[in-house]
mmCIF file of C-alpha atoms in Angstrom:
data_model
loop_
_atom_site.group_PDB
_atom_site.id
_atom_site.type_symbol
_atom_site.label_atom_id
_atom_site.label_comp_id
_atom_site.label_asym_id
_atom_site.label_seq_id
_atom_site.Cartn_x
_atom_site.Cartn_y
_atom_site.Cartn_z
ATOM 1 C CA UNK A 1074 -1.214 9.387 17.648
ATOM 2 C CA UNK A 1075 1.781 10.237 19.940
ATOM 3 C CA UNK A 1076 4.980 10.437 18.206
ATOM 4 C CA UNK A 1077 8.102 8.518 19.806
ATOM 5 C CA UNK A 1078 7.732 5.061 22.054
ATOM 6 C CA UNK A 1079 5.369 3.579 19.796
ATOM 7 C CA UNK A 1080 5.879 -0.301 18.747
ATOM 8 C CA UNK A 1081 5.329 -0.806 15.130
ATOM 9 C CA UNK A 1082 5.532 -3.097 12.248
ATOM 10 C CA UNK A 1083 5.705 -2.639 8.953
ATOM 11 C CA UNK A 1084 5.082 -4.801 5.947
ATOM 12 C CA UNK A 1085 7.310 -4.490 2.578
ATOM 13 C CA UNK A 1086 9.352 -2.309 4.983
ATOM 14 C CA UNK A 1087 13.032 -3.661 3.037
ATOM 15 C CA UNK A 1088 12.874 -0.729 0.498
ATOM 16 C CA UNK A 1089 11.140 2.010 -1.034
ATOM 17 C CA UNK A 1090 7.768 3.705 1.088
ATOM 18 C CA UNK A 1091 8.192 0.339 4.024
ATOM 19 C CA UNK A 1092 11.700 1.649 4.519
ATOM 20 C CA UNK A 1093 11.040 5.191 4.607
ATOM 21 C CA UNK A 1094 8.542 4.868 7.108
ATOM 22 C CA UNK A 1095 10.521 2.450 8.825
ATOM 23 C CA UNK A 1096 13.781 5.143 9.468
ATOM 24 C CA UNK A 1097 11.029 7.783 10.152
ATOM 25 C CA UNK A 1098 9.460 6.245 12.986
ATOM 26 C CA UNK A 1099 12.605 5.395 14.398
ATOM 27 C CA UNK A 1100 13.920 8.399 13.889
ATOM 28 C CA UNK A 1101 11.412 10.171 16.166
ATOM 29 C CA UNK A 1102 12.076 7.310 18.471
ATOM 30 C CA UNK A 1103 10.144 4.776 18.362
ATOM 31 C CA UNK A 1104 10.726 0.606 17.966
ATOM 32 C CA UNK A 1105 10.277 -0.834 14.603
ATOM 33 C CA UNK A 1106 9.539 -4.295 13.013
ATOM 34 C CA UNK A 1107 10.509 -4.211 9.733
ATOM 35 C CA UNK A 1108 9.089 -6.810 7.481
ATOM 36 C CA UNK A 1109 9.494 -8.486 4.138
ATOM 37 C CA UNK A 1110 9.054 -11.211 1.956
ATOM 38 C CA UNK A 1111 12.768 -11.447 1.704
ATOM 39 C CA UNK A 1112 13.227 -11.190 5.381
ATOM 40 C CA UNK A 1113 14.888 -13.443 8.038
ATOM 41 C CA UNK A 1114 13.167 -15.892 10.159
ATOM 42 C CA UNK A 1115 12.656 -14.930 14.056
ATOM 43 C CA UNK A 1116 16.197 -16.796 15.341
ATOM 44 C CA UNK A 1117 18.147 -15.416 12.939
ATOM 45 C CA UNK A 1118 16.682 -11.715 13.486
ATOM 46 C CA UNK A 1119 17.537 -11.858 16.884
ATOM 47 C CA UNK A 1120 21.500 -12.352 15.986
ATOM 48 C CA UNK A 1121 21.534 -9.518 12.861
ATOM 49 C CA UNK A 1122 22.531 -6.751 12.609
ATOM 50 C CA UNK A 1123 20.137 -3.731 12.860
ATOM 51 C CA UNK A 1124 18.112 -2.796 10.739
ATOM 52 C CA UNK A 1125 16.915 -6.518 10.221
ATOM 53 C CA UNK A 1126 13.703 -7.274 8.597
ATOM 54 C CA UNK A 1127 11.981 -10.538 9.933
ATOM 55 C CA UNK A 1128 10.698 -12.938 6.730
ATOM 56 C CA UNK A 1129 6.712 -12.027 6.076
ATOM 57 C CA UNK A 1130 5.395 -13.365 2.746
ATOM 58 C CA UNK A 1131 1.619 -11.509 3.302
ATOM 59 C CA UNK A 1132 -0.183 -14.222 1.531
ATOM 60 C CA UNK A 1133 1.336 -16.795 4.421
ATOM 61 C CA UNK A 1134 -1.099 -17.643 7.253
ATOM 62 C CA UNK A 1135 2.012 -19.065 8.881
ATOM 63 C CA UNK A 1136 3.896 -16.133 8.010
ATOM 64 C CA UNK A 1137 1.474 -14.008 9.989
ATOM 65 C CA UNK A 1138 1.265 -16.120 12.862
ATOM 66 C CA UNK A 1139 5.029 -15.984 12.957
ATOM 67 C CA UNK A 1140 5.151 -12.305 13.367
ATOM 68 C CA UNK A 1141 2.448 -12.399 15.753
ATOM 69 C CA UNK A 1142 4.309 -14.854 18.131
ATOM 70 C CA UNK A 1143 7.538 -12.420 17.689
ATOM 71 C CA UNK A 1144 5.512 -9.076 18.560
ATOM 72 C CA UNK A 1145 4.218 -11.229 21.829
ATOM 73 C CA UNK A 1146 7.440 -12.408 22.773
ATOM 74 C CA UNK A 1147 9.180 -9.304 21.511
ATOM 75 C CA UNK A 1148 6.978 -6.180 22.894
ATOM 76 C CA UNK A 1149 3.575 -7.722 24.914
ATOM 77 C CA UNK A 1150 1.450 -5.791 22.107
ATOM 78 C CA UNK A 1151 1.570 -3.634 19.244
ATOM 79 C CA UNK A 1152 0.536 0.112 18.369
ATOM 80 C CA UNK A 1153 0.809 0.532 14.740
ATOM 81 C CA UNK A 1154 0.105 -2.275 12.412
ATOM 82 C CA UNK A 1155 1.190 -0.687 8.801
ATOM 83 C CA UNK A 1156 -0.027 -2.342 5.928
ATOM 84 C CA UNK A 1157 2.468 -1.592 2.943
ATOM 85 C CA UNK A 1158 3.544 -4.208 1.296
ATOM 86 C CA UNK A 1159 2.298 -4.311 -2.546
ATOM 87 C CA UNK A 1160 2.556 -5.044 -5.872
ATOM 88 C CA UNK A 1161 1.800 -2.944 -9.558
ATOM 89 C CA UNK A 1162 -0.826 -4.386 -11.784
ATOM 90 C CA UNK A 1163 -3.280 -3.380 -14.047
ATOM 91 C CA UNK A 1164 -4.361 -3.413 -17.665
ATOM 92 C CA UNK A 1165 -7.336 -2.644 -20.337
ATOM 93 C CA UNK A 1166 -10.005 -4.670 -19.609
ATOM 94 C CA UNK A 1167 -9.901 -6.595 -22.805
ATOM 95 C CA UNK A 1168 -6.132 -7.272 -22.371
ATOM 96 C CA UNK A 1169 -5.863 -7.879 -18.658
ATOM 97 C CA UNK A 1170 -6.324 -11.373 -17.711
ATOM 98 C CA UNK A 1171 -8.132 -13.229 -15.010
ATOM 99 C CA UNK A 1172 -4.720 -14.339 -13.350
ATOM 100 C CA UNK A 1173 -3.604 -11.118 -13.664
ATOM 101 C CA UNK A 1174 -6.674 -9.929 -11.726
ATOM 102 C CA UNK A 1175 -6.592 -12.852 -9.129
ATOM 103 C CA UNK A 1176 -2.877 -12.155 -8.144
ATOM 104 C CA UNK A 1177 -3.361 -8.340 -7.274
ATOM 105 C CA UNK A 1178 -6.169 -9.268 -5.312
ATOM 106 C CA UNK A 1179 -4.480 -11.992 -3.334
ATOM 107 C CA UNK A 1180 -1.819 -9.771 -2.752
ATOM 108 C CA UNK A 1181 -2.846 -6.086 -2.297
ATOM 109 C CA UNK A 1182 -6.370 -6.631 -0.552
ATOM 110 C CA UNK A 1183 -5.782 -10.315 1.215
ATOM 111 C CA UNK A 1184 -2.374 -10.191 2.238
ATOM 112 C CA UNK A 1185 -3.823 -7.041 4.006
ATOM 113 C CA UNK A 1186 -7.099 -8.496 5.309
ATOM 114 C CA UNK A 1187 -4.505 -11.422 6.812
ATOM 115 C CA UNK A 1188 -2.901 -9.107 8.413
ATOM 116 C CA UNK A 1189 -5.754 -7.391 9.949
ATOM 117 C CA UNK A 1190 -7.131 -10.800 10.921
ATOM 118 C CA UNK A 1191 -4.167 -11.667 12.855
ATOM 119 C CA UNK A 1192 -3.447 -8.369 14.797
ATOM 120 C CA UNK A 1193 -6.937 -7.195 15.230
ATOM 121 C CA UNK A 1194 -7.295 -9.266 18.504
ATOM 122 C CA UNK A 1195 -4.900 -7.621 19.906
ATOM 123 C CA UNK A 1196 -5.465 -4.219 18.949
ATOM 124 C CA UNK A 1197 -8.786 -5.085 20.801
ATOM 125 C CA UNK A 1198 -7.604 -7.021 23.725
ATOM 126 C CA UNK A 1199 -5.509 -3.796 24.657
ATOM 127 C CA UNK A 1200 -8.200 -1.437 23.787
ATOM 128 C CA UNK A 1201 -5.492 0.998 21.737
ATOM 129 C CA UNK A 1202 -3.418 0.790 18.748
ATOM 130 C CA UNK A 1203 -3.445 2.035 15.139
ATOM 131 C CA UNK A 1204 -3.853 0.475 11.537
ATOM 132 C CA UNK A 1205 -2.635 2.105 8.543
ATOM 133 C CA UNK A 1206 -3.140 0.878 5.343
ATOM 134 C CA UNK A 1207 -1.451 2.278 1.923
ATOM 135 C CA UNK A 1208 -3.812 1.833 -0.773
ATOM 136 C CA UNK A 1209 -3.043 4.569 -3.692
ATOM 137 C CA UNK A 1210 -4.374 7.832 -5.600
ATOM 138 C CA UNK A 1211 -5.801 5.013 -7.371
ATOM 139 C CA UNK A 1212 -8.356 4.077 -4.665
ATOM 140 C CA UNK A 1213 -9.630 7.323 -5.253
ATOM 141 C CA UNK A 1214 -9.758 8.450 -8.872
ATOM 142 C CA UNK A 1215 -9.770 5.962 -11.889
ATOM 143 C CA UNK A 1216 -7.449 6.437 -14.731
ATOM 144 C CA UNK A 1217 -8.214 4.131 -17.417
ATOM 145 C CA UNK A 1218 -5.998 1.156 -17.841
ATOM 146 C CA UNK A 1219 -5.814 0.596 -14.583
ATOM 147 C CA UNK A 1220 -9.074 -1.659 -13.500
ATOM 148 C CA UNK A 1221 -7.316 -3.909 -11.363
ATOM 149 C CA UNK A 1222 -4.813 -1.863 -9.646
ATOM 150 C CA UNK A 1223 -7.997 0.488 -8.926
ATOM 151 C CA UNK A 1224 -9.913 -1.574 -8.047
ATOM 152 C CA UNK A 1225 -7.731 -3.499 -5.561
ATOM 153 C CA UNK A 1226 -6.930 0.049 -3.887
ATOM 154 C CA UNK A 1227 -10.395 1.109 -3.733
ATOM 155 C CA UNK A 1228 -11.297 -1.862 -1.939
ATOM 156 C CA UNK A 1229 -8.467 -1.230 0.560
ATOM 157 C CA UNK A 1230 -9.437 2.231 1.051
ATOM 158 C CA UNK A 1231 -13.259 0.749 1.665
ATOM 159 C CA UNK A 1232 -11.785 -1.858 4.270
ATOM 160 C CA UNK A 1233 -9.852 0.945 5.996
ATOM 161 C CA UNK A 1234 -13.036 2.805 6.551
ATOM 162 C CA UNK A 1235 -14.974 0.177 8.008
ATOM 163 C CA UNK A 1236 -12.098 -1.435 10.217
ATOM 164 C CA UNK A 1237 -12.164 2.488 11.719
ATOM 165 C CA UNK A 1238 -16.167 2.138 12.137
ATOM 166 C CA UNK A 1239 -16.219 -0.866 13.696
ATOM 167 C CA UNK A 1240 -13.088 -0.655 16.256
ATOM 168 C CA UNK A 1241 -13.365 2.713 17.120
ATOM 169 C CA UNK A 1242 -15.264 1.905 20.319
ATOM 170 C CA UNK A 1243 -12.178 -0.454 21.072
ATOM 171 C CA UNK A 1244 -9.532 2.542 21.631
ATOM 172 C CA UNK A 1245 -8.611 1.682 17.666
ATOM 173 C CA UNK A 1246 -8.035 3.951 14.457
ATOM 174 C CA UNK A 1247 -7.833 3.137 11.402
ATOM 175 C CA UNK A 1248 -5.963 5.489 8.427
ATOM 176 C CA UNK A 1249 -6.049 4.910 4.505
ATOM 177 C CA UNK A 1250 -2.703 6.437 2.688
ATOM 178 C CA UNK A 1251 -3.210 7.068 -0.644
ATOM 179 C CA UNK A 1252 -0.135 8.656 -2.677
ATOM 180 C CA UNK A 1253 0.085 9.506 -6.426
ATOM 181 C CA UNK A 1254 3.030 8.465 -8.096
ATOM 182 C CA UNK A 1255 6.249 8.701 -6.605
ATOM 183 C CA UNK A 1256 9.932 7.355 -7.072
ATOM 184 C CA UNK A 1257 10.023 3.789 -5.815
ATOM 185 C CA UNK A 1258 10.676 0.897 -6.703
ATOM 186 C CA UNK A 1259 7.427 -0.396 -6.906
ATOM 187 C CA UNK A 1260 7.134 -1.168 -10.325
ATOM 188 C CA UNK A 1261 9.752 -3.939 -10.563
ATOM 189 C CA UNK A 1262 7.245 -6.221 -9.000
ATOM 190 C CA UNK A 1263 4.837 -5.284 -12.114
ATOM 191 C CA UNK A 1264 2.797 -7.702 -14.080
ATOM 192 C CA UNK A 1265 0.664 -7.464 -17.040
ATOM 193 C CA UNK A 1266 0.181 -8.427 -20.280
ATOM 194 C CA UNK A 1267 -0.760 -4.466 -21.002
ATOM 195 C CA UNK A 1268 2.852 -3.456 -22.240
ATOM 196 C CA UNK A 1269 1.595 0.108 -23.113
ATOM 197 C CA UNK A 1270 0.107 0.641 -19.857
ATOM 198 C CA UNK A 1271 3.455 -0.772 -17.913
ATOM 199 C CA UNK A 1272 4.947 1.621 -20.347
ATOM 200 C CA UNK A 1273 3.090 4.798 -18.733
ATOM 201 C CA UNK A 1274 3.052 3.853 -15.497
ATOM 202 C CA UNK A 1275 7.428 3.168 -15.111
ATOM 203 C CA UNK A 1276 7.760 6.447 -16.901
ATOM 204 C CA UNK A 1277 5.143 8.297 -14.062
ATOM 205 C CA UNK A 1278 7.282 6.421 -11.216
ATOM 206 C CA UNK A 1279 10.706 7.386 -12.563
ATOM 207 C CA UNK A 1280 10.010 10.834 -13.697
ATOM 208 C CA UNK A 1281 8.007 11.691 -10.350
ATOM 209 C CA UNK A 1282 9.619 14.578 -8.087
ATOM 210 C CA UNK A 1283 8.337 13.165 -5.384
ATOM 211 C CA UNK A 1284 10.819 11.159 -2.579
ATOM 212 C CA UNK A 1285 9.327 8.077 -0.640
ATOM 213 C CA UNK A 1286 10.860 10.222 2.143
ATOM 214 C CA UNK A 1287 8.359 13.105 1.726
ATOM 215 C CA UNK A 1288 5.678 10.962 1.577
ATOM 216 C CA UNK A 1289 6.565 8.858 4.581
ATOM 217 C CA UNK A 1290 7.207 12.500 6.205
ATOM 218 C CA UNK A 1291 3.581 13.552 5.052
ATOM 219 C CA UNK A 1292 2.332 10.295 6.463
ATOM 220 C CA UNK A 1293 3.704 10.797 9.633
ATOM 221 C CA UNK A 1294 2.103 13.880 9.998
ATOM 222 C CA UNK A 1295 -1.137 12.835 9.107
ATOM 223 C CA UNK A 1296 -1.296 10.159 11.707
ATOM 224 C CA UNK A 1297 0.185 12.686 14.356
ATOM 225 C CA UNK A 1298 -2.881 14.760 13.081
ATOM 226 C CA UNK A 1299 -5.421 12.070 13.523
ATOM 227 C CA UNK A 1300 -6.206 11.974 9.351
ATOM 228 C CA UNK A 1301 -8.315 9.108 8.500
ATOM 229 C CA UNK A 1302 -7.550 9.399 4.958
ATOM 230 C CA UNK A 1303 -4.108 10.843 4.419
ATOM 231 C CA UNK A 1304 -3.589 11.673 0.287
ATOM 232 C CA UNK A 1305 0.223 13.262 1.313
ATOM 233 C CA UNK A 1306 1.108 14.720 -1.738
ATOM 234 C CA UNK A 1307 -0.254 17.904 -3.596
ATOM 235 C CA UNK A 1308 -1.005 16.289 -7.249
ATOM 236 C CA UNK A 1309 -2.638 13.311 -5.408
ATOM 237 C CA UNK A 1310 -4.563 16.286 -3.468
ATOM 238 C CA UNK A 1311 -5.647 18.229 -6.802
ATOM 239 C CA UNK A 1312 -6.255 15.127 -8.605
ATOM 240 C CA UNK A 1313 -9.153 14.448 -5.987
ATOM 241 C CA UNK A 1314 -10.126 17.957 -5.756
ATOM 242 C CA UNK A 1315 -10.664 18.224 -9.323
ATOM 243 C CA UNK A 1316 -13.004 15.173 -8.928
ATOM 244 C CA UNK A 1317 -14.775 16.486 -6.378
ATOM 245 C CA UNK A 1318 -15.330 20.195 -7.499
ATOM 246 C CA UNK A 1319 -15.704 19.896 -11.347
ATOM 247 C CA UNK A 1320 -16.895 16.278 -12.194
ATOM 248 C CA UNK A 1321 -16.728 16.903 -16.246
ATOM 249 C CA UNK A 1322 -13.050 18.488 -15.985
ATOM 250 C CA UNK A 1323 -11.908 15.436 -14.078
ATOM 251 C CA UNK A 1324 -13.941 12.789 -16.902
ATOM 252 C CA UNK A 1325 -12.199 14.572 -19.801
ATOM 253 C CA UNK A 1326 -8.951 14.275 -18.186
ATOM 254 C CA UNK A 1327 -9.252 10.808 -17.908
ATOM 255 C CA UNK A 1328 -10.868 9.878 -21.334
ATOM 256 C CA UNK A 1329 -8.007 11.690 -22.862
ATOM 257 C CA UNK A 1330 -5.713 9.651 -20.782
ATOM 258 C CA UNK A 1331 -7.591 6.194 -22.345
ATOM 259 C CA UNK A 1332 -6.908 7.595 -25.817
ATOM 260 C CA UNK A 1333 -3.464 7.988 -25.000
ATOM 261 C CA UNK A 1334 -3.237 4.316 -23.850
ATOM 262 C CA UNK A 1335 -5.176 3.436 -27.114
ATOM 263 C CA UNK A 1336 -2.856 5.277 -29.284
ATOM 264 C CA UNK A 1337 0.302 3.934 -27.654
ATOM 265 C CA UNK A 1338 -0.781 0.250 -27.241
ATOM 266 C CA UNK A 1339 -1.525 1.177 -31.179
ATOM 267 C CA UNK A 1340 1.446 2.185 -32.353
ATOM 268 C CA UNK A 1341 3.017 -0.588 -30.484
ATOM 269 C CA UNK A 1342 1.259 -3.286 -32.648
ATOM 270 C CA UNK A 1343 1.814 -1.290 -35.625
ATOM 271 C CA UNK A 1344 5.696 -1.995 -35.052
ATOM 272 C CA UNK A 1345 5.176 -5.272 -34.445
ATOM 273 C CA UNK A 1346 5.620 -5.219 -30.351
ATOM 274 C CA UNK A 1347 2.917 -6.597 -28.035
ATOM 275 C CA UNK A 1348 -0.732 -5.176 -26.681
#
């Protein structure tokens, strides 16, 4: 992908990785749509001040449309349709519940597969473009605890894959990012009824020495490089290795990491707190 005079929109793109990647594709030059739940609506973009991030609620149909009629009006097309925009989830499977698992779903693999829906005929129509789509680490290796959120990011890494397959012959790519933990503010949208596993995953996020910066940096480079699966960030990138190249390492490292969970959630009921 050439870098600088690209157009591109970004979902969740009002903080954390969306507005990191947001400043560092307009930092190399190119234009930028930044959206967000919490966004404005078309007329009042055009009269803020920049950056501005248009309303895009990824579960809205009419949301979608929206931003479609604004990248029309706006730029004629679109190269780089970047799927960000997420929530944190997860939970032991006997503590998890089915709502739980519907919303993350809805969310992280429909609000996507909207999105893809509503751009896709263009992408085609021009016969160029770009789709990149942040799943996780998670998409990739399994800790336990996290059936849901793994799920959900697996899926989006299996969609990614196949929207690359089938629009390739249209001029159109298709990347999976998938990070390990880094600082963001990602977990103030989680949910669960797994306190213990909330627990573990706030304390990864926070104590992470990885920026959103370097991974939107990482990301960049990926696409520059043509990467159809870009893992940007070197524990992410041993994690998988170590699944790859020494299958019994990697399953001992993760049942000790469920024993963990168990002994937390544990010691949490023992003082009287929640599951």
């Amino acid at each position: 992908m050439s870098a600088g005079g690209q157009r591109v929109l970004i979902t969740g793109a009002a903080s954390g990785l969306g507005a990191a990647l947001a400043d560092a594709f307009e930092a190399r030059g190119d234009r930028v749509l930044r959206t967000d739940r919490t966004g404005l609506d078309a007329r009042s973009l055009a009269l803020a001040a920049r950056p501005a991030v248009l309303r895009l609620d990824i579960t809205s149909d009419e949301d979608w449309a929206a931003a479609l009629a604004h990248v029309e009006e706006t730029w004629g097309g679109l190269d780089v349709l970047v799927n960000n925009a997420g929530v944190a989830g997860g939970g032991r499977l006997d503590v998890a519940t089915h709502d739980e698992w519907q919303w993350i779903f809805d969310i992280n693999l429909f609000g996507m597969v909207r999105g893809l829906r509503t751009f896709v005929p263009m992408l085609k129509q021009q016969g160029s473009g770009a789709i990149v789509n942040v799943a996780s680490l998670a998409g990739l290796v399994h800790p336990a605890g996290m059936a849901s959120y793994n799920a959900v990011k697996a899926a989006v890494v299996a969609l990614t894959e196949t929207a690359g397959h089938e629009l390739a012959a249209h001029g159109v790519t298709a990347h999976a990012v998938c990070p390990g933990f880094f600082r963001t503010n990602l977990m103030d949208s989680l949910q669960g009824a797994d306190s213990a596993l909330g627990q573990v995953m706030s304390r990864l996020v926070t104590d992470s020495p990885i920026s959103a910066e370097s991974v939107a940096a990482a990301v960049l480079a990926g696409l520059d490089a043509g990467d159809e699966l870009i893992v940007p960030d070197e524990p992410a990138r041993g994690a998988v290795a170590l699944k790859q190249t020494d299958r019994a390492s990697y399953d001992a490292v993760m049942r000790a990491q469920a024993r963990s969970l168990d002994k937390l959630a544990g010691e949490a009921a023992d003082a009287g707190g929640e599951q």
